[in-house]
Short mmCIF file of C-alpha atoms and ligand atoms in Angstrom, two decimals:
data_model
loop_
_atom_site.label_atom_id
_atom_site.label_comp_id
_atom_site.label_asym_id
_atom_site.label_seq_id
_atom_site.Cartn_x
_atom_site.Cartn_y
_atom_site.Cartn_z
CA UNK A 1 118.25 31.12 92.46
CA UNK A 2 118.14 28.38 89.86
CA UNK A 3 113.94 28.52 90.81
CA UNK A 4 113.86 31.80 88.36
CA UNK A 5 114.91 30.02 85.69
CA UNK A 6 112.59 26.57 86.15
CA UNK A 7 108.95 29.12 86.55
CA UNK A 8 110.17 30.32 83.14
CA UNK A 9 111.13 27.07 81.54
CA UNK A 10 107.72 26.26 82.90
CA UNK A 11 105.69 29.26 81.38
CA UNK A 12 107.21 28.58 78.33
CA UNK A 13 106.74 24.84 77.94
CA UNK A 14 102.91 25.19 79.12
CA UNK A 15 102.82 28.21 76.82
CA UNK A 16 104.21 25.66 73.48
CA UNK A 17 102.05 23.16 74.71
CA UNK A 18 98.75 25.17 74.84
CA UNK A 19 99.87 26.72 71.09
CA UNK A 20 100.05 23.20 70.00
CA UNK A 21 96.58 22.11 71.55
CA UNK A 22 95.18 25.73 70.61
CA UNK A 23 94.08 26.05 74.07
CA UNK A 24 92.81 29.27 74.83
CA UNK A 25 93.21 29.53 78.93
CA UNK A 26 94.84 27.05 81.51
CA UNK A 27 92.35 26.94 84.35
CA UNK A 28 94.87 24.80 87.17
CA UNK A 29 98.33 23.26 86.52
CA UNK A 30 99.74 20.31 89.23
CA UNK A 31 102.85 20.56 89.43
CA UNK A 32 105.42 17.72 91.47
CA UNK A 33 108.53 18.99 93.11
CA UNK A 34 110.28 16.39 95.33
CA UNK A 35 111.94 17.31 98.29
CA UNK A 36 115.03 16.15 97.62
CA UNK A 37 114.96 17.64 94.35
CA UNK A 38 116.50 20.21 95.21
CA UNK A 39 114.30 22.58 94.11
CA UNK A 40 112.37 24.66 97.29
CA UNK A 41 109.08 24.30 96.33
CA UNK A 42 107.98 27.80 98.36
CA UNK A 43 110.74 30.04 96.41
CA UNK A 44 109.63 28.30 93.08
CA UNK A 45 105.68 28.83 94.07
CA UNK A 46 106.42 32.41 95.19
CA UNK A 47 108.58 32.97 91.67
CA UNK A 48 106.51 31.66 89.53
CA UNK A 49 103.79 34.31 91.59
CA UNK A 50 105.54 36.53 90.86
CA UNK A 51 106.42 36.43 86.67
CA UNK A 52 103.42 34.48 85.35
CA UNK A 53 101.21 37.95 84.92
CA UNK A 54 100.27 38.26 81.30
CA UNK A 55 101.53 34.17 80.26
CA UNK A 56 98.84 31.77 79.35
CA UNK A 57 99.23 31.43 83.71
CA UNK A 58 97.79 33.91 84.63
CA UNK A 59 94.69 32.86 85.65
CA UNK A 60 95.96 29.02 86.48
CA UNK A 61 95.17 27.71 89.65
CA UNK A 62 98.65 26.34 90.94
CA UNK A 63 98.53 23.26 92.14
CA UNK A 64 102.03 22.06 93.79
CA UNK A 65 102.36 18.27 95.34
CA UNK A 66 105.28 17.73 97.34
CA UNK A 67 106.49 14.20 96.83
CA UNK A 68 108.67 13.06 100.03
CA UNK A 69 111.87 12.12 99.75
CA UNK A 70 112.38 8.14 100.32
CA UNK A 71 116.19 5.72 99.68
CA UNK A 72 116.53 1.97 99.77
CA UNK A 73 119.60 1.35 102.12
CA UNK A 74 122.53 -0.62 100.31
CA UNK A 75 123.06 -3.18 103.68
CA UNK A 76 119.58 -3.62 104.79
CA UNK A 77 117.36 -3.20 102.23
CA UNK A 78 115.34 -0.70 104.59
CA UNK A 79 113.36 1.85 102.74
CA UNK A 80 113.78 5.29 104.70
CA UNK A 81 112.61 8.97 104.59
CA UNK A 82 115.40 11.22 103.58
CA UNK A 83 115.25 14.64 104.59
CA UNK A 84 117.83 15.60 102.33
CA UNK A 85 120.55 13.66 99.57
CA UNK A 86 122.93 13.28 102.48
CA UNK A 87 120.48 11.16 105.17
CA UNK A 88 121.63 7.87 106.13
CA UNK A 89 119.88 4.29 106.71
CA UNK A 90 118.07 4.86 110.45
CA UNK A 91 118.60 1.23 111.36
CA UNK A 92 122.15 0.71 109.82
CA UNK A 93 124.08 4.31 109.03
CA UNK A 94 124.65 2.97 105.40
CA UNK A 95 124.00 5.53 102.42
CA UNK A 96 121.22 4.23 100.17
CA UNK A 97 121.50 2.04 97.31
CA UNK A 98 119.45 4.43 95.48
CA UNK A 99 116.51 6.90 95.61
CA UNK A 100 113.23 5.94 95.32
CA UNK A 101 111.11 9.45 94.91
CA UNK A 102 111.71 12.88 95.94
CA UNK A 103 113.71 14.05 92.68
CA UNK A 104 110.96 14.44 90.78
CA UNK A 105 110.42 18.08 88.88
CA UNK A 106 107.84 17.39 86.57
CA UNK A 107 104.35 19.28 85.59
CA UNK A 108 101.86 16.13 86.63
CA UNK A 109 98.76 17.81 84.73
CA UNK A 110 97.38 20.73 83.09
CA UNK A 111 92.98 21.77 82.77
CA UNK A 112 92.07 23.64 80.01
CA UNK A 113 89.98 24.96 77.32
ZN1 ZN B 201 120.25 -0.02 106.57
#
């Protein structure tokens, strides 16, 4: 469960980050997971739940946007929802030329004192 080891690269980034700033208490992080990341944004929510007791999280508000995933086909050109790496172009079949969003992993923002 490779979401285990992002919450803690997480807590511990935030937790440099707020050393560096001297902030004293994170009051909400946002936090973008694609859905083609493949990352499961519940499991990494429920994880990070779960270990961030007694980190600089602990009272965060956790804030997760889920970005869709979305290809541009290689024949067409159409741009098309992908459910996962593997969906084809709707209107052709082709694979896409490349992936426009949902493989972000990223903290967006961070509030705090
Ligand atoms: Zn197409």
């Amino acid at each position: 469960m490779h979401e285990l080891s992002l919450a803690w690269d997480v807590i511990e980034m935030i937790s440099h980050e707020a050393e560096e700033r001297r902030l004293k208490a994170i009051y909400e992080i946002r936090i973008e997971i694609g859905l083609i990341s493949g990352v499961e944004a519940d499991t990494f929510s429920s994880v990070l739940d779960m270990i961030r007791g007694k980190t600089i999280l602990e009272q965060a508000r956790i804030d997760i946007i889920r970005t869709p995933g979305k290809g541009r086909c290689s024949t067409c050109n159409l741009e098309f929802l992908m459910q996962d790496l593997f969906t084809l172009c709707p209107r052709c079949g082709s694979i896409p030329s490349s992936i426009l969003s949902g493989k972000e992993f990223r903290v967006l923002s961070l509030q705090a004192d």
